[in-house]
Coordinates of C-alpha atoms and ligand atoms in Angstrom, one line a residue:
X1 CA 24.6 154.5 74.2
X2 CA 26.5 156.7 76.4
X3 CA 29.3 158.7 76.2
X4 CA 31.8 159.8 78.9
X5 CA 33.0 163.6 78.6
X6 CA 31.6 166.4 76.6
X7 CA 28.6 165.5 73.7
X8 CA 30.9 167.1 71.0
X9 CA 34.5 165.6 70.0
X10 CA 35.7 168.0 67.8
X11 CA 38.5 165.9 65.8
X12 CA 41.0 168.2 64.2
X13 CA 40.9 167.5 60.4
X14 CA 45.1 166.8 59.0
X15 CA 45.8 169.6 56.9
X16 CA 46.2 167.7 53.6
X17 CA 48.3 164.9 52.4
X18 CA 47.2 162.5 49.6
X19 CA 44.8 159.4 50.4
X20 CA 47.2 156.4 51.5
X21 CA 46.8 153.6 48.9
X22 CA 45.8 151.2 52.3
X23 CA 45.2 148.1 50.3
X24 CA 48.8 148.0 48.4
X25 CA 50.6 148.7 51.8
X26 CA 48.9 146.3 53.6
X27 CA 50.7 144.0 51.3
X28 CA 54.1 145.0 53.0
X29 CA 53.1 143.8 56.5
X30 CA 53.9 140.0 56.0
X31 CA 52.0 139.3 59.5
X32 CA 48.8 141.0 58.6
X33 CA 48.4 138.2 56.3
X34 CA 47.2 135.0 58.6
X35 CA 44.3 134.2 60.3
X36 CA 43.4 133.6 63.4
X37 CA 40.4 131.5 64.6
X38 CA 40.3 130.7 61.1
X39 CA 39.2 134.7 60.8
X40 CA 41.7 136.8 59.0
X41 CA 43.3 138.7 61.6
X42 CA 42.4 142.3 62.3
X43 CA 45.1 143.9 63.9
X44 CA 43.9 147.0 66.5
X45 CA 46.8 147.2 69.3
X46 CA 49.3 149.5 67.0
X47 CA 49.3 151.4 70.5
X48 CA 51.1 148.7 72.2
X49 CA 53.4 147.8 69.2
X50 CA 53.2 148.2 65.7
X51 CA 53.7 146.2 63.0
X52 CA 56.5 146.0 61.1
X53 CA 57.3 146.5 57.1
X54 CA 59.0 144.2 54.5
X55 CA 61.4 147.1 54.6
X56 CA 62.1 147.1 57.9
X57 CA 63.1 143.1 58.6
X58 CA 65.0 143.4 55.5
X59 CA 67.3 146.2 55.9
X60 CA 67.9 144.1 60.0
X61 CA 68.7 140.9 57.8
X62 CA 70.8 142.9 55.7
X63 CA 72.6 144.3 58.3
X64 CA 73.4 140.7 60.0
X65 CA 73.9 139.2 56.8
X66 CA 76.5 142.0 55.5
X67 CA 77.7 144.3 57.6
X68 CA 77.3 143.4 61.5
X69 CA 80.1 144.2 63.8
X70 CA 80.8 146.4 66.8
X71 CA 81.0 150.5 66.1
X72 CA 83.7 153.3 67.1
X73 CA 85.6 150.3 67.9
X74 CA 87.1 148.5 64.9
X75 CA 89.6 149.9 62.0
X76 CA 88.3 147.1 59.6
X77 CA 85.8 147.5 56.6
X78 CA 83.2 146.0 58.9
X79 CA 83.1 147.8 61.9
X80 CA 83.3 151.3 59.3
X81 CA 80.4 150.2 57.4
X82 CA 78.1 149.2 60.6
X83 CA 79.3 152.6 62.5
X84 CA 78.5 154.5 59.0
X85 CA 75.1 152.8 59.2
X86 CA 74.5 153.7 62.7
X87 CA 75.7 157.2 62.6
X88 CA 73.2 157.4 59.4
X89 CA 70.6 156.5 61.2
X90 CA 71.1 158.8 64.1
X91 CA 70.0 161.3 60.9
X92 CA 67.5 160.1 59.9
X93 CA 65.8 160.5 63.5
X94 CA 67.4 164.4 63.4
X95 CA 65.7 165.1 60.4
X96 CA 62.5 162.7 61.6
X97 CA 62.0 165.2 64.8
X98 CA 63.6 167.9 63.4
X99 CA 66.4 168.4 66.0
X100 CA 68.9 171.1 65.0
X101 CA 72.2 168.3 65.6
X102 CA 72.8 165.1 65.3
X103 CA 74.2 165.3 68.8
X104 CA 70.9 166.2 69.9
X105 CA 69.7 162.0 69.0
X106 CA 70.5 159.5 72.1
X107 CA 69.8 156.6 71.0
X108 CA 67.9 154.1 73.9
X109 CA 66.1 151.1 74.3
X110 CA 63.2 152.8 74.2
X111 CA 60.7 155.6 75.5
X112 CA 60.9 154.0 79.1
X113 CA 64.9 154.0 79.4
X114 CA 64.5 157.6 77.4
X115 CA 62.6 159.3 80.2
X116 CA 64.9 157.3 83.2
X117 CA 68.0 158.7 81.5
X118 CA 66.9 162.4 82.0
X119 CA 65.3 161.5 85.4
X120 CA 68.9 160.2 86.2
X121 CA 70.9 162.7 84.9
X122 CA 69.4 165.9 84.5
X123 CA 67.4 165.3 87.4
X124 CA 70.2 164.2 89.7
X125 CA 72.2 167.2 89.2
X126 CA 69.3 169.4 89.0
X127 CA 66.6 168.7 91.0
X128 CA 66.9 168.7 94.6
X129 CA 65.3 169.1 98.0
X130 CA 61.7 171.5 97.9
X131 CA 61.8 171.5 94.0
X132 CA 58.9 170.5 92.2
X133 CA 58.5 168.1 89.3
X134 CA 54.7 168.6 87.2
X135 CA 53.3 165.1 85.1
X136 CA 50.1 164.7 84.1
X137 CA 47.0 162.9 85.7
X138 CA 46.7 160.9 81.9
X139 CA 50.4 159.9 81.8
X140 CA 51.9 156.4 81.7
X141 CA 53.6 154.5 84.2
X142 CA 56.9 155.4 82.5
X143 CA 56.5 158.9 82.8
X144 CA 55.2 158.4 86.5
X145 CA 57.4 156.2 88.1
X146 CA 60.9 157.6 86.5
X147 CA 59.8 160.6 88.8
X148 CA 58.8 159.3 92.0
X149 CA 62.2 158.0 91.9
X150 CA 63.8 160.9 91.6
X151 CA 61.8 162.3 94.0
X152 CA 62.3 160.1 97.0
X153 CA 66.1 160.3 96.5
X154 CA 66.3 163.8 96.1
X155 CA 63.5 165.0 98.5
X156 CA 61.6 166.6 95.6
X157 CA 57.5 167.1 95.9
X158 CA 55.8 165.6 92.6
X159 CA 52.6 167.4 91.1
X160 CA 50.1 166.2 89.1
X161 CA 48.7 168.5 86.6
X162 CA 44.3 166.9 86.4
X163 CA 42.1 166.4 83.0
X164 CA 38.7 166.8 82.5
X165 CA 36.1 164.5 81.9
X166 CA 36.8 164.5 78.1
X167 CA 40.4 163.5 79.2
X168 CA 42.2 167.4 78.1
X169 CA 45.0 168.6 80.0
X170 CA 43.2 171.6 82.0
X171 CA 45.8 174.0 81.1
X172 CA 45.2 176.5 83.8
X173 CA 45.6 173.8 86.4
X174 CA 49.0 173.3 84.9
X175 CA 49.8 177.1 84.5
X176 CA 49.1 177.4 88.9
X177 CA 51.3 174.6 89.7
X178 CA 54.4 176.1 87.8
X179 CA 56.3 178.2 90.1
X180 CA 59.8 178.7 90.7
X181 CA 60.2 175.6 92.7
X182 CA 59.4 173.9 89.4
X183 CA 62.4 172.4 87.8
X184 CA 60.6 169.7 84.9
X185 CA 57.7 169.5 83.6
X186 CA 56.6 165.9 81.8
X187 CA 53.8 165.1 79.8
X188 CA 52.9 162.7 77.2
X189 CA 52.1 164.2 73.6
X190 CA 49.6 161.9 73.0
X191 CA 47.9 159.7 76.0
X192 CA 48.1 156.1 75.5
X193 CA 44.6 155.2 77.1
X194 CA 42.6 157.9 76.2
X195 CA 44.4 159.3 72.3
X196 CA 44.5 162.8 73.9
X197 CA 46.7 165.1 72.1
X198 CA 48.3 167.7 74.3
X199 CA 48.7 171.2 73.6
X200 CA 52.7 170.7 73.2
X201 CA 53.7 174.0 72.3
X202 CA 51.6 176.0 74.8
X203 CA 52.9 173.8 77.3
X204 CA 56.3 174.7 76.7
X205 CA 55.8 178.2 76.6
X206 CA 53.9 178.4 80.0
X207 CA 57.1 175.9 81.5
X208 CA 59.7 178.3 80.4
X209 CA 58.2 181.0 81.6
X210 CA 58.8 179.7 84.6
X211 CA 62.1 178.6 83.9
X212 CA 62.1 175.2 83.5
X213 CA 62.1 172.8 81.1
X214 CA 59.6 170.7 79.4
X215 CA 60.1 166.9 78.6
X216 CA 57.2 164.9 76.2
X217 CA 56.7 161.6 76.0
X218 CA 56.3 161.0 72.3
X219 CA 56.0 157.6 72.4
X220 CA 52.0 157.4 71.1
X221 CA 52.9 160.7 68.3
X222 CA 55.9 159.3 66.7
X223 CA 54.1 157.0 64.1
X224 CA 51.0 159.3 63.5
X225 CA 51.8 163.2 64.0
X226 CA 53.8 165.5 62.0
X227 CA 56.9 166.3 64.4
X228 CA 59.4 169.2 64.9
X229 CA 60.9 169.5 68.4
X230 CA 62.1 173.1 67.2
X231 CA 58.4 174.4 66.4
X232 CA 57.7 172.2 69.3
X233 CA 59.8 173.8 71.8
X234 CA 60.1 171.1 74.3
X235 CA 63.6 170.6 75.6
X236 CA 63.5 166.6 75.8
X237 CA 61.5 164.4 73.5
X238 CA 61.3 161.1 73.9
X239 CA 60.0 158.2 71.3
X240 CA 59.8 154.3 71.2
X241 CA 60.9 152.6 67.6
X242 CA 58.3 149.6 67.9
X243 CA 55.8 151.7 68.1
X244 CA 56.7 153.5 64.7
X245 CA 56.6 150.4 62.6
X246 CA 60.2 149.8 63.7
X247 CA 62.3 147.2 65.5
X248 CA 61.9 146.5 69.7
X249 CA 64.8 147.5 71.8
X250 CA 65.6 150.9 70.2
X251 CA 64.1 154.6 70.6
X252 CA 65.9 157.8 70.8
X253 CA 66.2 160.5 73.0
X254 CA 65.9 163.8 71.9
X255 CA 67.5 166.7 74.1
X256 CA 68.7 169.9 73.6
X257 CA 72.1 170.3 73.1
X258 CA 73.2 173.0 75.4
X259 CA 71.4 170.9 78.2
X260 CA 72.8 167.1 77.1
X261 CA 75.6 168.9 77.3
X262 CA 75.7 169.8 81.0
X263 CA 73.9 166.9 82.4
X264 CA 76.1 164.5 84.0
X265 CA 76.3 160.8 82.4
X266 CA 73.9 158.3 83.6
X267 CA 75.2 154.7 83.3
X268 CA 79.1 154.3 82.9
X269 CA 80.8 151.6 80.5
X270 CA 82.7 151.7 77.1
X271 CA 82.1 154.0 74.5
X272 CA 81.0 156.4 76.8
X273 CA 84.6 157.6 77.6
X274 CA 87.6 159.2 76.0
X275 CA 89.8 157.9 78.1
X276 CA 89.7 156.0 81.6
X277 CA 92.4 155.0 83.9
X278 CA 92.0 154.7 87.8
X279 CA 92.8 158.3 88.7
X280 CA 90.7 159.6 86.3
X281 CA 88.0 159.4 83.3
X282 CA 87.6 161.9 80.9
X283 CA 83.8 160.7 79.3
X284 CA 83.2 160.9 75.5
X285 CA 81.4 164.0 73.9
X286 CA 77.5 164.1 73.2
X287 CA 75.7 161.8 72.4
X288 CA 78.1 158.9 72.7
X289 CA 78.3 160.3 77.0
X290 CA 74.4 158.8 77.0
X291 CA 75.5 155.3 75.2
X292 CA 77.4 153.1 77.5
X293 CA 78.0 149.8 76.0
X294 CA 77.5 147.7 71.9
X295 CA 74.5 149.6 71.2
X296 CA 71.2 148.0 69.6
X297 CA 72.9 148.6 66.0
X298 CA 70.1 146.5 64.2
X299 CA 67.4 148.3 66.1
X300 CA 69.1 151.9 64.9
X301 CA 69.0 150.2 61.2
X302 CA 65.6 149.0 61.4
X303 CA 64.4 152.5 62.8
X304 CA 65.7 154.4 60.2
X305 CA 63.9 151.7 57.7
X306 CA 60.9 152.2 59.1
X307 CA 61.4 156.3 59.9
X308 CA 62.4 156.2 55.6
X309 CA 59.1 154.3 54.4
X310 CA 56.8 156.9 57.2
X311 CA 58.7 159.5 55.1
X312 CA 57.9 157.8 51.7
X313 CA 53.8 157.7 52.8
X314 CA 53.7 161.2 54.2
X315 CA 53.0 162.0 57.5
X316 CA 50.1 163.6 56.6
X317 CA 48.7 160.9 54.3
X318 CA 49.0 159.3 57.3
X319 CA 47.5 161.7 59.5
X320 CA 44.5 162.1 57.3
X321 CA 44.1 158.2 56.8
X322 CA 43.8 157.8 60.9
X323 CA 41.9 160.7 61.2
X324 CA 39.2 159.0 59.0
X325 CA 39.2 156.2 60.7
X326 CA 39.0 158.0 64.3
X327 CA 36.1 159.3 63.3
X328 CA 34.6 156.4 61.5
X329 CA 35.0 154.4 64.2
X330 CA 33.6 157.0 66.9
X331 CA 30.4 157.1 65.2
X332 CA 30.3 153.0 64.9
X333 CA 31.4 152.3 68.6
X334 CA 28.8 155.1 69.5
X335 CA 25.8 152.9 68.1
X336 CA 27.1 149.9 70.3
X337 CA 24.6 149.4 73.1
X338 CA 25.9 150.0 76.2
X339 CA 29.1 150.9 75.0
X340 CA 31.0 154.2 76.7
X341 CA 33.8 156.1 75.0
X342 CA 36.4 156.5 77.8
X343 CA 37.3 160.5 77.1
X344 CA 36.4 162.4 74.6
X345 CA 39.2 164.8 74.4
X346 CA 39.0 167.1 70.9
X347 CA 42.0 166.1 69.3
X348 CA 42.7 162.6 69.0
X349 CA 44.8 160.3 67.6
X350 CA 45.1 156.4 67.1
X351 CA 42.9 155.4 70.0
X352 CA 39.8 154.9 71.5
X353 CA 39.6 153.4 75.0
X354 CA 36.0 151.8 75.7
X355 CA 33.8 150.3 78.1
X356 CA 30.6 147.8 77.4
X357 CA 28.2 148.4 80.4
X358 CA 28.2 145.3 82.4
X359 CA 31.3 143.4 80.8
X360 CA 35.1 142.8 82.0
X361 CA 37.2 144.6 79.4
X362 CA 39.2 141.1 79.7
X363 CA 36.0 139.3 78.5
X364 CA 35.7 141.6 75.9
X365 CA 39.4 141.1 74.5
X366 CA 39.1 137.6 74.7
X367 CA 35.6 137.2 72.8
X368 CA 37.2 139.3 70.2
X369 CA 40.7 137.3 70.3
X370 CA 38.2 134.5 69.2
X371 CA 37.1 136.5 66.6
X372 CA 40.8 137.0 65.1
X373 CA 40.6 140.7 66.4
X374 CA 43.7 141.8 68.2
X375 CA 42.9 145.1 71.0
X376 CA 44.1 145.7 74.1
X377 CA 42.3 145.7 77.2
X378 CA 43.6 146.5 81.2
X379 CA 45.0 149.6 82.7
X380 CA 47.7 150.3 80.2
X381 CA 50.1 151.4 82.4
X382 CA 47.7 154.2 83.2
X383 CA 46.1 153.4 86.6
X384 CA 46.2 156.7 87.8
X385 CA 44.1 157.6 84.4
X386 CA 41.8 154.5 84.7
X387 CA 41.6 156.1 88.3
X388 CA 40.4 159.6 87.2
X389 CA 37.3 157.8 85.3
X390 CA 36.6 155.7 88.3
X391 CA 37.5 152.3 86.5
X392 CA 40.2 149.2 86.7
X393 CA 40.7 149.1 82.9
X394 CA 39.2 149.8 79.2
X395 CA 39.0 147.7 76.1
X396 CA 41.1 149.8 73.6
X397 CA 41.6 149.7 69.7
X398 CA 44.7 151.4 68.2
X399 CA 44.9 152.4 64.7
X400 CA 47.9 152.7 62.3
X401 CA 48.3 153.0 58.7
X402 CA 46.9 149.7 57.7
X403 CA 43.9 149.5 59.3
X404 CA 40.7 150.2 57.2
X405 CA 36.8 150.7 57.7
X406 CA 36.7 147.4 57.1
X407 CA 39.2 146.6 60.3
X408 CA 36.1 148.7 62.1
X409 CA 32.9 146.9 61.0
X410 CA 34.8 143.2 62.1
X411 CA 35.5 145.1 65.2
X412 CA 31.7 146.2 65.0
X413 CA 30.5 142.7 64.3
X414 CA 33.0 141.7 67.4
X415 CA 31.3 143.9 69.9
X416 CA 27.8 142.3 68.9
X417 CA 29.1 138.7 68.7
X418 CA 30.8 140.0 73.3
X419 CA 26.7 140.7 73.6
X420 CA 25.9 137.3 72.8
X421 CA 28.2 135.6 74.4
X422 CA 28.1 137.3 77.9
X423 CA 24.2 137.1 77.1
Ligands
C6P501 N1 52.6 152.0 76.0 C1 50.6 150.6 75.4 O1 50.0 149.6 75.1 P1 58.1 151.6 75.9 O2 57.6 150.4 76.6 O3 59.4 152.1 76.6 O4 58.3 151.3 74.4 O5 57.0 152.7 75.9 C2 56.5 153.1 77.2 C3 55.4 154.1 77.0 C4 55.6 155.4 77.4 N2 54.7 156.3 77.2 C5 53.5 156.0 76.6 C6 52.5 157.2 76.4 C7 53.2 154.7 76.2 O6 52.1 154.5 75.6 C8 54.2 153.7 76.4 C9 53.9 152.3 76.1 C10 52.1 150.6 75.5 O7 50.0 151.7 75.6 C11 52.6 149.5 76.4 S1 52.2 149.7 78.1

């Protein structure tokens, strides 16, 4: 047994919430209940995508079966009911992050198109030749290559903030890079390969100090940590809806208003504009400027559903639930032989990314696939973090609200059954 980083991982305990009745919600994930390789299926790659709740697929069916027709468009019954439904569920994700506006809520395809639309607007009319933009050394492709982008248009240098060997954000690193060429600063709240959860608010002080402005990619906190982006202080935040037990093809975009207000819009098309003629268009006011084209109106339904039955468990009954099995599961993947934690950063969350000594990671997910146990294994779209530890990719297992100790022993059993097999 070895372990990569520091001896000690000191998890942060969830301040309270009451235990999550695990067994009764289990029963409203329909796809949790199957087997495969006539095992019942354990399901540990919430990271990648979550599953979704009865809720959830009802309130899309609902909308198709009822209600569906274009928004901001129509005069009939229709259209009003599916643009009060959409509009509804832009508040549910205000009061989910705890933005100040409605306004303040783009909704996007996802965290990916999220982070590209500030690259392409606030960064095209702000960041230019000799300024600086600061990511992390543990962010994912989507908050890497959004960047590099920008910066070969524009002529901008990016800068990569390094981690330790427990996989932290070294802070003071970060706090030398920030200067006044620095125009943006983007981190992920919580790393995707190695559950890291960054020190958001001390980021954001130490960014506009310097005066500029901090963007976090939410897309591993949304489904497991309490969120505020007023406490939090960050000017953009950015989240994925299939990863927080809701639909694929939706997310949001949080941003400041006074700063969505002055950014320039980023793809053009209907609903975007007041008016348009060939002389001149006048575009539409915040948010709607961000949302050219039909927008994913199901998706926005289906994320409120889920974002309504987070809300119903309590975030931190959730918190506390995932906690317990962080930590459950540290100490059982820590008696595998051979087996390597891949950072051990002091507050984590939903993940653990793992090596066996001697075995592919691909060998590893496979074995367990044959087991009926679903994890992830390659880079993640994390290379320059597989990098840092010197590797081409980790096994991982990701946790959400259904999983159980249980979920943890057949993963246990798993790993022992990968011994065998690879001899
Ligand atoms: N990470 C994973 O298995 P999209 O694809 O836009 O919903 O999310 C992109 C993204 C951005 N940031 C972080 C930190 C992420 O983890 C992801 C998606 C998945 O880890 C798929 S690669």
């Amino acid at each position: 047994m070895t372990t990569v980083g520091d001896e000690q991982s000191a998890q942060t305990s969830p301040a309270g919430g009451k235990a999550l009745d695990v067994d009764r919600l289990r029963e409203d994930f329909p796809i949790l209940d199957q087997e495969l390789s006539g095992q019942p299926l354990v399901y540990l790659d919430t990271a990648a995508t979550s599953q979704k709740p009865r809720c959830v697929l009802e309130a899309i069916a609902c909308y198709y079966e009822n209600d569906n027709s274009n928004i901001h468009r129509g005069v009939h019954t229709l259209s009003a009911r599916a643009t009060a439904a959409y509009e509804a569920a832009r508040e549910t994700v205000r009061s989910f992050l705890g933005a100040r506006e409605a306004a303040e809520i783009v909704f996007v395809r996802g965290a990916t198109e999220a982070i590209n639309l500030v690259a392409g607007s606030f960064g095209r009319a702000k960041v230019g030749e000799g300024d600086e933009i600061v990511v992390s050394e543990m962010e994912h492709h989507s908050n890497i290559v959004p960047w590099q982008i920008l910066c070969e248009e524009s002529g901008a240098r990016l800068r990569v903030a390094p981690i330790d060997e427990r996989g932290e954000l070294l802070l003071e690193e970060l706090e030398k890079m920030l200067g006044p060429r620095t125009r943006l600063v983007a981190v992920a709240h919580v790393s995707n390969a190695l559950g890291t959860v960054n020190p958001v608010r001390e980021i954001a002080r130490m960014v506009h100090d310097c005066g500029a402005v901090l963007l976090v990619d939410g897309a591993q906190a949304a489904a497991h940590l309490a969120l505020d982006v007023r406490e939090l202080d960050c000017d953009f935040y950015a989240f994925s809806g299939h990863k927080t037990y809701g639909p694929t093809g939706i997310g949001a975009l949080y941003g400041k208003s006074e700063l969505l207000r002055e950014m320039p819009p980023w793809q053009g098309g209907g609903e975007m504009v007041l008016s348009v003629s060939f002389e001149e268009t006048i575009y539409n006011e915040v948010p709607h400027k961000f949302e050219a084209g039909t927008p994913n109106v199901a998706g926005a339904i289906g994320l409120a559903a889920a974002i309504d039955y987070l809300a119903g468990l309590g975030i931190e009954s959730v918190r506390r639930h995932e906690s317990d099995l962080i930590a459950y599961s540290e100490e059982a993947l820590l008696a595998v032989p051979g087996l390597s934690l891949i950072g051990r950063p002091r507050d984590k969350c939903a993940v653990h990314s793992f090596v066996l000594d001697g075995i592919h990671p691909h060998d590893v997910g496979t074995i367990l696939d044959g087991e009926g146990i679903a994890i992830r294994t390659g880079h993640h779209c994390a290379q320059p973090t597989m990098k840092r530890f010197g590797l081409p990719a980790t096994a991982r297992a990701s946790f959400g609200i259904y999983n159980t100790r249980a979920d943890i022993d057949r993963l246990v059993a798993g790993l022992d059954r990968v011994h065998e097999v690879m001899g």
